[in-house]
mmCIF file of C-alpha atoms and ligand atoms in Angstrom:
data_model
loop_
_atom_site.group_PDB
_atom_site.id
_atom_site.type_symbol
_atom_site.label_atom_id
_atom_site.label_comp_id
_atom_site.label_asym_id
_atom_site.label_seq_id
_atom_site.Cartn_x
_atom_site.Cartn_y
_atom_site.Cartn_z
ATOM 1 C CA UNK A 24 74.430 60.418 -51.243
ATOM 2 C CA UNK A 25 75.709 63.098 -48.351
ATOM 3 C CA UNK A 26 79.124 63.329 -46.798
ATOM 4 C CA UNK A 27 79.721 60.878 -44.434
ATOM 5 C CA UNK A 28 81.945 61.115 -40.935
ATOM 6 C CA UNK A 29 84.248 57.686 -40.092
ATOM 7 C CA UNK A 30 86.638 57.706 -37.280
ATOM 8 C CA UNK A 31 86.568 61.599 -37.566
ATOM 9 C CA UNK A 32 87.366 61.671 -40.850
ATOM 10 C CA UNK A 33 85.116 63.605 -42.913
ATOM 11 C CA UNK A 34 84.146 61.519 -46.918
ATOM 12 C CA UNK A 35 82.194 62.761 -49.767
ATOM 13 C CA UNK A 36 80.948 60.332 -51.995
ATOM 14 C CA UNK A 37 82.421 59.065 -55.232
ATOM 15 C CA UNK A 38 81.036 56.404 -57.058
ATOM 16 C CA UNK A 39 77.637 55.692 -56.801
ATOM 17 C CA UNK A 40 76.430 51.959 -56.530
ATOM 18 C CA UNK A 41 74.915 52.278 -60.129
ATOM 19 C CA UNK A 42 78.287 53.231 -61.998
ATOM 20 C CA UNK A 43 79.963 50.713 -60.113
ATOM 21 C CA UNK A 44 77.249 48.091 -60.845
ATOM 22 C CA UNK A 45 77.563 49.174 -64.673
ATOM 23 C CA UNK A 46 80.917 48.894 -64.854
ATOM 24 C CA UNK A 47 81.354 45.364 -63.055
ATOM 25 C CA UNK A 48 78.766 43.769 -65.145
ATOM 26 C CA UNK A 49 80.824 45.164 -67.966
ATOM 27 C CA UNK A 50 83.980 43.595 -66.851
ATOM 28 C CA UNK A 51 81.879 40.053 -66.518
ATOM 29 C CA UNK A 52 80.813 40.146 -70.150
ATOM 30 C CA UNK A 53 84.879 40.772 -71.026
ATOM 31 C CA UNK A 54 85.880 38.301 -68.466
ATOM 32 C CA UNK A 55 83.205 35.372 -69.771
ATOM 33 C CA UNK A 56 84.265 35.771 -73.780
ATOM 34 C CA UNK A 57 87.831 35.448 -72.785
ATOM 35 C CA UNK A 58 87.351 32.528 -70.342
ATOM 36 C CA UNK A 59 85.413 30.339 -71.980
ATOM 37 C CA UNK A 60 86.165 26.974 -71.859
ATOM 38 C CA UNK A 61 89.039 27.546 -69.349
ATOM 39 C CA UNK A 62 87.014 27.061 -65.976
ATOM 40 C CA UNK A 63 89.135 29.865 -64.887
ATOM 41 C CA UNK A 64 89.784 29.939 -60.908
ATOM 42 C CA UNK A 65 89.200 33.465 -59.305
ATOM 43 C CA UNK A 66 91.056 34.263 -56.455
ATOM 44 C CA UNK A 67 89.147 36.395 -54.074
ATOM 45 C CA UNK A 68 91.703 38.678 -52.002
ATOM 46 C CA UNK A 69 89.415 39.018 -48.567
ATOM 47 C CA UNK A 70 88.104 40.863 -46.975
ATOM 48 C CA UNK A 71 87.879 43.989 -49.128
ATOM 49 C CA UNK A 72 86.636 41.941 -52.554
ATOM 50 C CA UNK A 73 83.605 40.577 -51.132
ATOM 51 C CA UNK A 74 81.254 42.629 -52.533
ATOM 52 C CA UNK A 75 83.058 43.470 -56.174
ATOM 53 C CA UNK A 76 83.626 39.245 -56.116
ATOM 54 C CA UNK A 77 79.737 38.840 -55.645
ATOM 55 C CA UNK A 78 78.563 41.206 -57.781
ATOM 56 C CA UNK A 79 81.020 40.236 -60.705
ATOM 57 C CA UNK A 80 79.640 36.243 -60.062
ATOM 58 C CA UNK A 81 76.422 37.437 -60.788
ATOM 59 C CA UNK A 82 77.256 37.861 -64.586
ATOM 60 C CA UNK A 83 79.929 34.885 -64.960
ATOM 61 C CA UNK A 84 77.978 32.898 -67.129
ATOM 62 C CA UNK A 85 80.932 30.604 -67.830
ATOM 63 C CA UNK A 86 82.309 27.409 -65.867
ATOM 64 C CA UNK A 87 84.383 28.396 -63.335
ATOM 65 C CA UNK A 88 85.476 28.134 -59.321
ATOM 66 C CA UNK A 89 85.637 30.809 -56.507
ATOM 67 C CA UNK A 90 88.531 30.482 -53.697
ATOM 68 C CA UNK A 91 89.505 33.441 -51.320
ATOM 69 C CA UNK A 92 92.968 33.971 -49.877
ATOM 70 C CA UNK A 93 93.295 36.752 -46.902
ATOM 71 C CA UNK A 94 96.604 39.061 -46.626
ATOM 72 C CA UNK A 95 97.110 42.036 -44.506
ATOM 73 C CA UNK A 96 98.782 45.020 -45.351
ATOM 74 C CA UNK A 97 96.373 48.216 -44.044
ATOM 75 C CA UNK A 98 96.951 50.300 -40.954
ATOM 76 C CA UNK A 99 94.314 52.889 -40.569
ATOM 77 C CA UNK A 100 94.310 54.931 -43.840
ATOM 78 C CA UNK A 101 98.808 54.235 -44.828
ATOM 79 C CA UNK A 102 99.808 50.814 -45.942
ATOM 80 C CA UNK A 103 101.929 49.232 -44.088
ATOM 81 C CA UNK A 104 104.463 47.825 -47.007
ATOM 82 C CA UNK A 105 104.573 44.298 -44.518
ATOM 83 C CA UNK A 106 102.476 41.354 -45.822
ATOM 84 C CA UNK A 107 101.498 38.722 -44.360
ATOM 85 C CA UNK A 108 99.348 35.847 -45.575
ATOM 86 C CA UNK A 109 96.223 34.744 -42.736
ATOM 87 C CA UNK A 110 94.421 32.459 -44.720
ATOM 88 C CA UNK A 111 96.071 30.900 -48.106
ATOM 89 C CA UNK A 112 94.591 29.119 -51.218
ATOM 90 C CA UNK A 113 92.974 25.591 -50.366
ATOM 91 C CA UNK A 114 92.431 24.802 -53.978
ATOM 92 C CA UNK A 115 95.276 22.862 -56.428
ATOM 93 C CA UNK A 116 96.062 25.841 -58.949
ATOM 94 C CA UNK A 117 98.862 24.344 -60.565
ATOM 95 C CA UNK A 118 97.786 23.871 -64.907
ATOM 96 C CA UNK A 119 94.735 26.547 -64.057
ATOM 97 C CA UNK A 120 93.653 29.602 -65.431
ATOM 98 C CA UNK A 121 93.634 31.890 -62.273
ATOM 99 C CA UNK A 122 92.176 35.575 -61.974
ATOM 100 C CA UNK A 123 93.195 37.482 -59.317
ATOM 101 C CA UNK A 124 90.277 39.569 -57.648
ATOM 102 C CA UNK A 125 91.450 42.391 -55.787
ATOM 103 C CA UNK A 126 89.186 45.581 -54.283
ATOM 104 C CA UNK A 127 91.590 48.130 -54.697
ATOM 105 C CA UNK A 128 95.266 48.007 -56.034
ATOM 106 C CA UNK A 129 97.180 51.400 -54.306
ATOM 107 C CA UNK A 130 100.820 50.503 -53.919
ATOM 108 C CA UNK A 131 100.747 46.948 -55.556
ATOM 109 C CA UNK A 132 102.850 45.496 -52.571
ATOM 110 C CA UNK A 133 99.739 43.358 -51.924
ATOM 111 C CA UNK A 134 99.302 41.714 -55.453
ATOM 112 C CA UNK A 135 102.744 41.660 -55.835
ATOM 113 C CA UNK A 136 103.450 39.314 -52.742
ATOM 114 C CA UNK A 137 100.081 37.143 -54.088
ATOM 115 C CA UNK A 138 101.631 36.949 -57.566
ATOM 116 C CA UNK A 139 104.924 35.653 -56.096
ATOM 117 C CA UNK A 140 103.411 32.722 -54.169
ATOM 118 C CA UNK A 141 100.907 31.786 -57.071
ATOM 119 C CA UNK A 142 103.721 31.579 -59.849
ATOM 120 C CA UNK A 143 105.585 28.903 -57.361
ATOM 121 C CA UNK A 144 102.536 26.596 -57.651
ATOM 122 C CA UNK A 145 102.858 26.422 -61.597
ATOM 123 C CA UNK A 146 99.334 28.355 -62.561
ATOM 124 C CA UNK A 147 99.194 27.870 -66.417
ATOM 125 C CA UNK A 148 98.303 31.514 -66.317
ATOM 126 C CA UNK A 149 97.106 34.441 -63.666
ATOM 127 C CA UNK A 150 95.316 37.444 -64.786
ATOM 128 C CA UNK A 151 94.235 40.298 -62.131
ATOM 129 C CA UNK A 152 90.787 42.204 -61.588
ATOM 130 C CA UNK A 153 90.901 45.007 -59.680
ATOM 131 C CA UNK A 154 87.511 46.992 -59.214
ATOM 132 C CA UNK A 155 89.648 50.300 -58.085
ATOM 133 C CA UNK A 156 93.281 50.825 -59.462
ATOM 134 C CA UNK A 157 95.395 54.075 -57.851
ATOM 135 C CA UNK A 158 98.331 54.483 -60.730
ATOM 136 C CA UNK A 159 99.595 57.415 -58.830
ATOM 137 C CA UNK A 160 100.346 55.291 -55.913
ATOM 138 C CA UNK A 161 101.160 52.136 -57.679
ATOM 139 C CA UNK A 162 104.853 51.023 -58.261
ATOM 140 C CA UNK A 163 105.326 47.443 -59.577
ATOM 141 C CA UNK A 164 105.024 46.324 -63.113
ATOM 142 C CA UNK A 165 102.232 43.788 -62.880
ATOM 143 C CA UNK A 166 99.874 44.180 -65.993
ATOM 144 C CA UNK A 167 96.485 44.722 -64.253
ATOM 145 C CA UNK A 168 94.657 43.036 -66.972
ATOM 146 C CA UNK A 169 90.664 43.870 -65.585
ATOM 147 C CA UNK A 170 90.583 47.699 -64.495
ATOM 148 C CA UNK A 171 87.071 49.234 -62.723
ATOM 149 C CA UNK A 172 88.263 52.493 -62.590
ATOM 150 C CA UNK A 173 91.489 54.206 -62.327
ATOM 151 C CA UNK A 174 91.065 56.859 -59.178
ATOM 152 C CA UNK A 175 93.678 59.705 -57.669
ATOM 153 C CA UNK A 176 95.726 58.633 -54.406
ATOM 154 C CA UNK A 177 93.074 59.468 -52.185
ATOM 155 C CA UNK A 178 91.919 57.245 -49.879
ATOM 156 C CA UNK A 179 88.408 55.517 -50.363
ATOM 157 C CA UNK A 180 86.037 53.643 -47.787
ATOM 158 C CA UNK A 181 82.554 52.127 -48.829
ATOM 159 C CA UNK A 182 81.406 49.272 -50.973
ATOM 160 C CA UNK A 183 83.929 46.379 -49.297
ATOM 161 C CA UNK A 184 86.560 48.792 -48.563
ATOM 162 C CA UNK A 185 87.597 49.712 -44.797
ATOM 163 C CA UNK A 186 89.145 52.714 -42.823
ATOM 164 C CA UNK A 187 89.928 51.075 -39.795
ATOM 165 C CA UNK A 188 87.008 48.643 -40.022
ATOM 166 C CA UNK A 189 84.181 50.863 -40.469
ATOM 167 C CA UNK A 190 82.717 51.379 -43.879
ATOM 168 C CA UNK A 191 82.370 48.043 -45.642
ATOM 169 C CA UNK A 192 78.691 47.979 -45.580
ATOM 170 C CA UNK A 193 78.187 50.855 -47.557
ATOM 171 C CA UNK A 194 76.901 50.847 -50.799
ATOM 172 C CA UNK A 195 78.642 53.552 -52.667
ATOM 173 C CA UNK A 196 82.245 54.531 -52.873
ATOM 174 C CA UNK A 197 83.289 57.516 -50.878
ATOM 175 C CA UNK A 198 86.347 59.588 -50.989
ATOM 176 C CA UNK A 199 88.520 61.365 -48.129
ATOM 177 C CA UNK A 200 88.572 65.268 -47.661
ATOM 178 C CA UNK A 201 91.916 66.095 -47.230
ATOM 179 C CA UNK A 202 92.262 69.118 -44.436
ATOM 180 C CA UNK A 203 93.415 72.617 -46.714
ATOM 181 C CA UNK A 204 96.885 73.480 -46.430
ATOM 182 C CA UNK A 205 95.990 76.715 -46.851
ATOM 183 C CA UNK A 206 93.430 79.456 -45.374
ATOM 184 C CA UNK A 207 91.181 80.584 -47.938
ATOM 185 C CA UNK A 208 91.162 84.340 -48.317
HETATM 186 P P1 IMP R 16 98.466 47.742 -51.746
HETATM 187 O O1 IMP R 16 99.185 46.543 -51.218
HETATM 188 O O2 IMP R 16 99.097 49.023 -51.296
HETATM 189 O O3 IMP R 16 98.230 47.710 -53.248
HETATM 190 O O4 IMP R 16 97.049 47.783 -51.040
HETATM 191 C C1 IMP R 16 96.132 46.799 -51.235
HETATM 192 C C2 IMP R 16 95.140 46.713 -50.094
HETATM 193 O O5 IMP R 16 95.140 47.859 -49.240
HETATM 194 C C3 IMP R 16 93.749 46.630 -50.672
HETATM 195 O O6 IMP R 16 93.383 45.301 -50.931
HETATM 196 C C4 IMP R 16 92.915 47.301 -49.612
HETATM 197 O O7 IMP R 16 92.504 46.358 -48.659
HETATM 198 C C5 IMP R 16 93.845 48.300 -48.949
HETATM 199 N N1 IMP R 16 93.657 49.663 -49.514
HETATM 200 C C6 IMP R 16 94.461 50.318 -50.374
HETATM 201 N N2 IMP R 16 93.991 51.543 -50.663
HETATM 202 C C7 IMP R 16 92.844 51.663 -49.961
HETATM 203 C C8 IMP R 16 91.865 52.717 -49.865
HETATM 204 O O8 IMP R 16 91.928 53.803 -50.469
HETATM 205 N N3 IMP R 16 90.817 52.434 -49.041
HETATM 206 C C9 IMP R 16 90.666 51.281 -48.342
HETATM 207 N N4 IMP R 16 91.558 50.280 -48.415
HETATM 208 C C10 IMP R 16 92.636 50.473 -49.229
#
């Protein structure tokens, strides 16, 4: 792994594919002895969970169903604090077991609005898994329940995650290089 250039924006890497592999099969094996016998519905928070949702569903060994919901709240590398819903929940969730699967909680606006419309349609309980969690940036009081990894408030591309578009398709996690503030001497 080398540092990487996206919209002139200079990233060195993070989290390599292995750790990240490692640590989502982990979360599987917690999610499967706590789920079983619930058929627990994920909810898939597109488009940045595609690849943590995939690899996760390769070690649910359990019943369960896989629906995706799609929100917007990003502009360029500062959320935006507006969300809107593009594409909701076709599934009944009302007496299910959901789990939330989200690539990244930063400022929690996002889960927060998804929580809010889920609760309305009488879940009989909703549980979140977030592969990247920012507590530095985050400022609701949802218990994230399914934590990857806790990382500063820096911003991240790679593995599912965007800056302006570019970066999902990479395998590993990379992290911004903020510009110094001040000259070195
Ligand atoms: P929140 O609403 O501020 O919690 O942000 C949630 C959404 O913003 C995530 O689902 C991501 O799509 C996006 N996001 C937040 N932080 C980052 C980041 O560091 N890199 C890429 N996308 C991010």
């Amino acid at each position: 792994m080398s540092k990487i250039t996206i919209h002139g924006k200079e990233f060195v890497p993070y989290l390599s594919e292995g750790q990240i592999k490692e640590r989502v099969r982990a979360m599987g094996v917690e999610i499967n002895s706590n789920y079983d016998g619930k058929n627990p519905l994920f909810v898939g928070v597109l488009n940045g969970c595609f690849r943590f949702a995939a690899e996760l569903m390769n070690h649910i060994g359990i019943n369960s169903e896989i629906n995706f919901v799609k929100l917007n709240s990003y502009r360029g590398t500062e959320s935006s604090g507006k969300i809107s819903t593009q594409i909701g929940l076709n599934s009944d969730v009302e007496g299910r077991h959901l789990i939330i699967l989200e690539d990244i909680v930063d400022t929690g606006n996002t889960i927060e609005h998804l929580m809010e419309g889920l609760r309305a349609e009488n879940p009989a309980s909703i549980k979140v898994a977030t592969l990247l969690y920012k507590p530095e940036a985050y400022h609701g009081d949802i218990k994230l329940d399914y934590v990857g990894f806790e990382i500063p408030n820096l911003f991240v591309v790679g593995y599912g995650l965007d800056y302006d578009g570019l970066g999902r398709n990479l395998n590993d996690i990379y992290q911004i290089v903020l510009p110094k503030t001040h000259p070195e001497i």
